[in-house]
Amino acid sequence: MSFPEAAPLPAATDLHAQPLRFLTAYWGVWQGLSGRANDRLGAHGLDLRSFIALSYVQGQPTSPGELARVLDVPKYEVTRILDRLTALGAITRDSDPANARSRRLDVTPSGRALWHAAVQTVTAVVGPALATLGPRVDPLTADLEHLAALTEDTP
């Protein structure tokens, strides 16, 4: 049985091809780096989502609802992440003094130590790939942050 030959992909200069090119490249980077990071973070009892959540809580006390908004995940998924971090002794969930119906997330001293160890792991995994970009890494990261902010407002 013979199959018709697939049409060639549009040239890179074709503006209509750019979204596909971007998404394919983004997917490849995400799959490659996040998979390796997840594998290595397992040694700390973390996965990438829980590491990012713990990173966010490092900066300031926050609420589960705020964390769900920042991570752009449903509240039930944040509950799973927080259960994991609580079981590890990395965070506490207490009543918010300003609103007794709300919870407040704080990092514990062992959570800080866990986070510092996990940052070293993530740096060892992601750092070599980023180093190949040299000085282009900062503008690229800023552009990705800009795109991420734009998607928050886009349905």
PDB file of C-alpha atoms in Angstrom:
ATOM      1  CA  MET A   1       0.000   0.000   0.000  1.00  0.00           C
ATOM      2  CA  SER A   2       1.376   3.419  -0.845  1.00  0.00           C
ATOM      3  CA  PHE A   3       0.553   6.646   0.903  1.00  0.00           C
ATOM      4  CA  PRO A   4       0.500  10.068  -0.707  1.00  0.00           C
ATOM      5  CA  GLU A   5       3.568  12.101   0.025  1.00  0.00           C
ATOM      6  CA  ALA A   6       3.025  14.684   2.723  1.00  0.00           C
ATOM      7  CA  ALA A   7       3.125  18.297   1.688  1.00  0.00           C
ATOM      8  CA  PRO A   8       6.384  19.969   2.630  1.00  0.00           C
ATOM      9  CA  LEU A   9       6.336  22.228   5.638  1.00  0.00           C
ATOM     10  CA  PRO A  10       6.140  25.926   4.836  1.00  0.00           C
ATOM     11  CA  ALA A  11       9.421  27.813   4.687  1.00  0.00           C
ATOM     12  CA  ALA A  12      10.591  29.401   7.912  1.00  0.00           C
ATOM     13  CA  THR A  13      10.094  32.826   6.338  1.00  0.00           C
ATOM     14  CA  ASP A  14       6.376  32.100   5.815  1.00  0.00           C
ATOM     15  CA  LEU A  15       4.663  34.074   8.604  1.00  0.00           C
ATOM     16  CA  HIS A  16       1.856  31.519   8.759  1.00  0.00           C
ATOM     17  CA  ALA A  17       4.400  28.869   9.703  1.00  0.00           C
ATOM     18  CA  GLN A  18       5.777  30.841  12.644  1.00  0.00           C
ATOM     19  CA  PRO A  19       3.132  29.814  15.215  1.00  0.00           C
ATOM     20  CA  LEU A  20       3.710  26.143  14.403  1.00  0.00           C
ATOM     21  CA  ARG A  21       7.461  26.592  14.481  1.00  0.00           C
ATOM     22  CA  PHE A  22       7.292  28.402  17.819  1.00  0.00           C
ATOM     23  CA  LEU A  23       4.951  25.881  19.445  1.00  0.00           C
ATOM     24  CA  THR A  24       6.988  22.941  18.186  1.00  0.00           C
ATOM     25  CA  ALA A  25      10.224  24.449  19.518  1.00  0.00           C
ATOM     26  CA  TYR A  26       8.581  25.390  22.805  1.00  0.00           C
ATOM     27  CA  TRP A  27       7.184  21.852  23.140  1.00  0.00           C
ATOM     28  CA  GLY A  28      10.585  20.315  22.459  1.00  0.00           C
ATOM     29  CA  VAL A  29      12.302  22.492  25.054  1.00  0.00           C
ATOM     30  CA  TRP A  30       9.551  21.881  27.607  1.00  0.00           C
ATOM     31  CA  GLN A  31       9.561  18.114  27.104  1.00  0.00           C
ATOM     32  CA  GLY A  32      13.335  17.841  27.200  1.00  0.00           C
ATOM     33  CA  LEU A  33      14.047  20.059  30.175  1.00  0.00           C
ATOM     34  CA  SER A  34      10.954  19.439  32.280  1.00  0.00           C
ATOM     35  CA  GLY A  35      11.276  15.669  31.927  1.00  0.00           C
ATOM     36  CA  ARG A  36      14.864  15.703  33.112  1.00  0.00           C
ATOM     37  CA  ALA A  37      14.057  18.185  35.895  1.00  0.00           C
ATOM     38  CA  ASN A  38      11.119  16.050  37.082  1.00  0.00           C
ATOM     39  CA  ASP A  39      13.302  12.949  37.154  1.00  0.00           C
ATOM     40  CA  ARG A  40      16.019  14.637  39.192  1.00  0.00           C
ATOM     41  CA  LEU A  41      13.632  16.523  41.504  1.00  0.00           C
ATOM     42  CA  GLY A  42      12.205  13.163  42.545  1.00  0.00           C
ATOM     43  CA  ALA A  43      15.313  12.688  44.686  1.00  0.00           C
ATOM     44  CA  HIS A  44      14.008  15.588  46.801  1.00  0.00           C
ATOM     45  CA  GLY A  45      10.444  14.254  46.905  1.00  0.00           C
ATOM     46  CA  LEU A  46       9.337  16.975  44.498  1.00  0.00           C
ATOM     47  CA  ASP A  47       8.063  17.224  40.960  1.00  0.00           C
ATOM     48  CA  LEU A  48       8.336  20.332  38.804  1.00  0.00           C
ATOM     49  CA  ARG A  49       4.936  21.723  39.837  1.00  0.00           C
ATOM     50  CA  SER A  50       5.632  21.338  43.541  1.00  0.00           C
ATOM     51  CA  PHE A  51       9.101  22.852  43.059  1.00  0.00           C
ATOM     52  CA  ILE A  52       7.634  25.890  41.288  1.00  0.00           C
ATOM     53  CA  ALA A  53       4.926  26.213  43.961  1.00  0.00           C
ATOM     54  CA  LEU A  54       7.558  26.019  46.701  1.00  0.00           C
ATOM     55  CA  SER A  55       9.601  28.630  44.829  1.00  0.00           C
ATOM     56  CA  TYR A  56       6.631  30.978  44.794  1.00  0.00           C
ATOM     57  CA  VAL A  57       5.955  30.512  48.517  1.00  0.00           C
ATOM     58  CA  GLN A  58       9.654  31.254  49.217  1.00  0.00           C
ATOM     59  CA  GLY A  59       9.169  34.853  48.195  1.00  0.00           C
ATOM     60  CA  GLN A  60       6.180  35.656  50.369  1.00  0.00           C
ATOM     61  CA  PRO A  61       3.360  34.099  52.318  1.00  0.00           C
ATOM     62  CA  THR A  62       0.462  33.474  49.964  1.00  0.00           C
ATOM     63  CA  SER A  63      -2.908  31.758  49.774  1.00  0.00           C
ATOM     64  CA  PRO A  64      -3.912  28.583  47.938  1.00  0.00           C
ATOM     65  CA  GLY A  65      -6.180  30.645  45.663  1.00  0.00           C
ATOM     66  CA  GLU A  66      -3.355  32.998  44.724  1.00  0.00           C
ATOM     67  CA  LEU A  67      -1.085  30.042  44.056  1.00  0.00           C
ATOM     68  CA  ALA A  68      -3.734  28.469  41.791  1.00  0.00           C
ATOM     69  CA  ARG A  69      -3.953  31.741  39.854  1.00  0.00           C
ATOM     70  CA  VAL A  70      -0.174  32.114  39.501  1.00  0.00           C
ATOM     71  CA  LEU A  71       0.353  28.484  38.465  1.00  0.00           C
ATOM     72  CA  ASP A  72      -2.755  28.595  36.262  1.00  0.00           C
ATOM     73  CA  VAL A  73      -4.008  25.277  37.609  1.00  0.00           C
ATOM     74  CA  PRO A  74      -7.348  24.320  39.173  1.00  0.00           C
ATOM     75  CA  LYS A  75      -7.699  24.659  42.938  1.00  0.00           C
ATOM     76  CA  TYR A  76      -8.004  20.877  43.351  1.00  0.00           C
ATOM     77  CA  GLU A  77      -4.560  20.509  41.721  1.00  0.00           C
ATOM     78  CA  VAL A  78      -3.108  23.132  44.064  1.00  0.00           C
ATOM     79  CA  THR A  79      -4.559  21.143  46.963  1.00  0.00           C
ATOM     80  CA  ARG A  80      -2.629  18.066  45.766  1.00  0.00           C
ATOM     81  CA  ILE A  81       0.563  20.106  45.432  1.00  0.00           C
ATOM     82  CA  LEU A  82       0.084  21.623  48.898  1.00  0.00           C
ATOM     83  CA  ASP A  83      -0.646  18.209  50.415  1.00  0.00           C
ATOM     84  CA  ARG A  84       2.670  16.979  49.021  1.00  0.00           C
ATOM     85  CA  LEU A  85       4.584  20.026  50.306  1.00  0.00           C
ATOM     86  CA  THR A  86       2.893  19.777  53.720  1.00  0.00           C
ATOM     87  CA  ALA A  87       3.757  16.077  53.979  1.00  0.00           C
ATOM     88  CA  LEU A  88       7.376  16.976  53.237  1.00  0.00           C
ATOM     89  CA  GLY A  89       7.275  19.553  56.048  1.00  0.00           C
ATOM     90  CA  ALA A  90       8.110  22.280  53.521  1.00  0.00           C
ATOM     91  CA  ILE A  91       5.120  24.548  54.166  1.00  0.00           C
ATOM     92  CA  THR A  92       2.465  25.287  56.740  1.00  0.00           C
ATOM     93  CA  ARG A  93      -1.179  26.116  56.041  1.00  0.00           C
ATOM     94  CA  ASP A  94      -2.661  28.289  58.741  1.00  0.00           C
ATOM     95  CA  SER A  95      -5.706  30.509  59.040  1.00  0.00           C
ATOM     96  CA  ASP A  96      -5.088  33.955  57.611  1.00  0.00           C
ATOM     97  CA  PRO A  97      -5.181  36.489  60.485  1.00  0.00           C
ATOM     98  CA  ALA A  98      -6.903  38.976  58.167  1.00  0.00           C
ATOM     99  CA  ASN A  99      -9.585  36.482  57.044  1.00  0.00           C
ATOM    100  CA  ALA A 100     -10.364  33.398  59.140  1.00  0.00           C
ATOM    101  CA  ARG A 101     -12.057  31.700  56.147  1.00  0.00           C
ATOM    102  CA  SER A 102      -8.825  31.904  54.150  1.00  0.00           C
ATOM    103  CA  ARG A 103      -5.620  29.893  54.489  1.00  0.00           C
ATOM    104  CA  ARG A 104      -2.129  31.297  54.468  1.00  0.00           C
ATOM    105  CA  LEU A 105       0.867  29.378  53.148  1.00  0.00           C
ATOM    106  CA  ASP A 106       4.276  29.869  54.733  1.00  0.00           C
ATOM    107  CA  VAL A 107       7.556  28.127  54.047  1.00  0.00           C
ATOM    108  CA  THR A 108       9.198  26.280  56.945  1.00  0.00           C
ATOM    109  CA  PRO A 109      12.932  26.240  57.695  1.00  0.00           C
ATOM    110  CA  SER A 110      13.128  22.686  56.306  1.00  0.00           C
ATOM    111  CA  GLY A 111      11.186  23.926  53.271  1.00  0.00           C
ATOM    112  CA  ARG A 112      13.849  26.569  52.679  1.00  0.00           C
ATOM    113  CA  ALA A 113      16.580  23.933  52.915  1.00  0.00           C
ATOM    114  CA  LEU A 114      14.653  21.639  50.557  1.00  0.00           C
ATOM    115  CA  TRP A 115      14.154  24.491  48.104  1.00  0.00           C
ATOM    116  CA  HIS A 116      17.869  25.421  48.132  1.00  0.00           C
ATOM    117  CA  ALA A 117      18.849  21.806  47.435  1.00  0.00           C
ATOM    118  CA  ALA A 118      16.240  21.550  44.662  1.00  0.00           C
ATOM    119  CA  VAL A 119      17.445  24.805  43.075  1.00  0.00           C
ATOM    120  CA  GLN A 120      20.924  23.291  42.825  1.00  0.00           C
ATOM    121  CA  THR A 121      19.428  20.244  41.123  1.00  0.00           C
ATOM    122  CA  VAL A 122      17.392  22.309  38.665  1.00  0.00           C
ATOM    123  CA  THR A 123      20.397  24.495  37.912  1.00  0.00           C
ATOM    124  CA  ALA A 124      22.488  21.408  37.167  1.00  0.00           C
ATOM    125  CA  VAL A 125      19.801  20.139  34.772  1.00  0.00           C
ATOM    126  CA  VAL A 126      18.801  23.360  33.010  1.00  0.00           C
ATOM    127  CA  GLY A 127      21.980  25.423  33.370  1.00  0.00           C
ATOM    128  CA  PRO A 128      24.063  23.706  30.657  1.00  0.00           C
ATOM    129  CA  ALA A 129      21.362  24.191  28.020  1.00  0.00           C
ATOM    130  CA  LEU A 130      20.887  27.838  28.973  1.00  0.00           C
ATOM    131  CA  ALA A 131      24.647  28.414  28.985  1.00  0.00           C
ATOM    132  CA  THR A 132      24.751  27.580  25.279  1.00  0.00           C
ATOM    133  CA  LEU A 133      22.659  30.702  24.658  1.00  0.00           C
ATOM    134  CA  GLY A 134      25.201  32.979  26.300  1.00  0.00           C
ATOM    135  CA  PRO A 135      24.012  36.587  26.625  1.00  0.00           C
ATOM    136  CA  ARG A 136      20.861  35.787  24.610  1.00  0.00           C
ATOM    137  CA  VAL A 137      19.345  33.925  27.575  1.00  0.00           C
ATOM    138  CA  ASP A 138      18.183  37.093  29.393  1.00  0.00           C
ATOM    139  CA  PRO A 139      16.313  38.606  26.415  1.00  0.00           C
ATOM    140  CA  LEU A 140      14.810  35.199  25.583  1.00  0.00           C
ATOM    141  CA  THR A 141      13.619  34.735  29.162  1.00  0.00           C
ATOM    142  CA  ALA A 142      12.184  38.267  29.210  1.00  0.00           C
ATOM    143  CA  ASP A 143      10.344  37.581  25.958  1.00  0.00           C
ATOM    144  CA  LEU A 144       8.888  34.336  27.348  1.00  0.00           C
ATOM    145  CA  GLU A 145       7.806  36.149  30.513  1.00  0.00           C
ATOM    146  CA  HIS A 146       6.144  38.776  28.314  1.00  0.00           C
ATOM    147  CA  LEU A 147       4.327  36.105  26.306  1.00  0.00           C
ATOM    148  CA  ALA A 148       3.231  34.374  29.529  1.00  0.00           C
ATOM    149  CA  ALA A 149       1.791  37.663  30.816  1.00  0.00           C
ATOM    150  CA  LEU A 150      -0.074  38.161  27.530  1.00  0.00           C
ATOM    151  CA  THR A 151      -1.670  34.728  27.773  1.00  0.00           C
ATOM    152  CA  GLU A 152      -3.108  35.583  31.191  1.00  0.00           C
ATOM    153  CA  ASP A 153      -5.412  38.082  29.490  1.00  0.00           C
ATOM    154  CA  THR A 154      -6.218  35.926  26.454  1.00  0.00           C
ATOM    155  CA  PRO A 155      -9.158  33.527  26.652  1.00  0.00           C
TER     156      PRO A 155
END
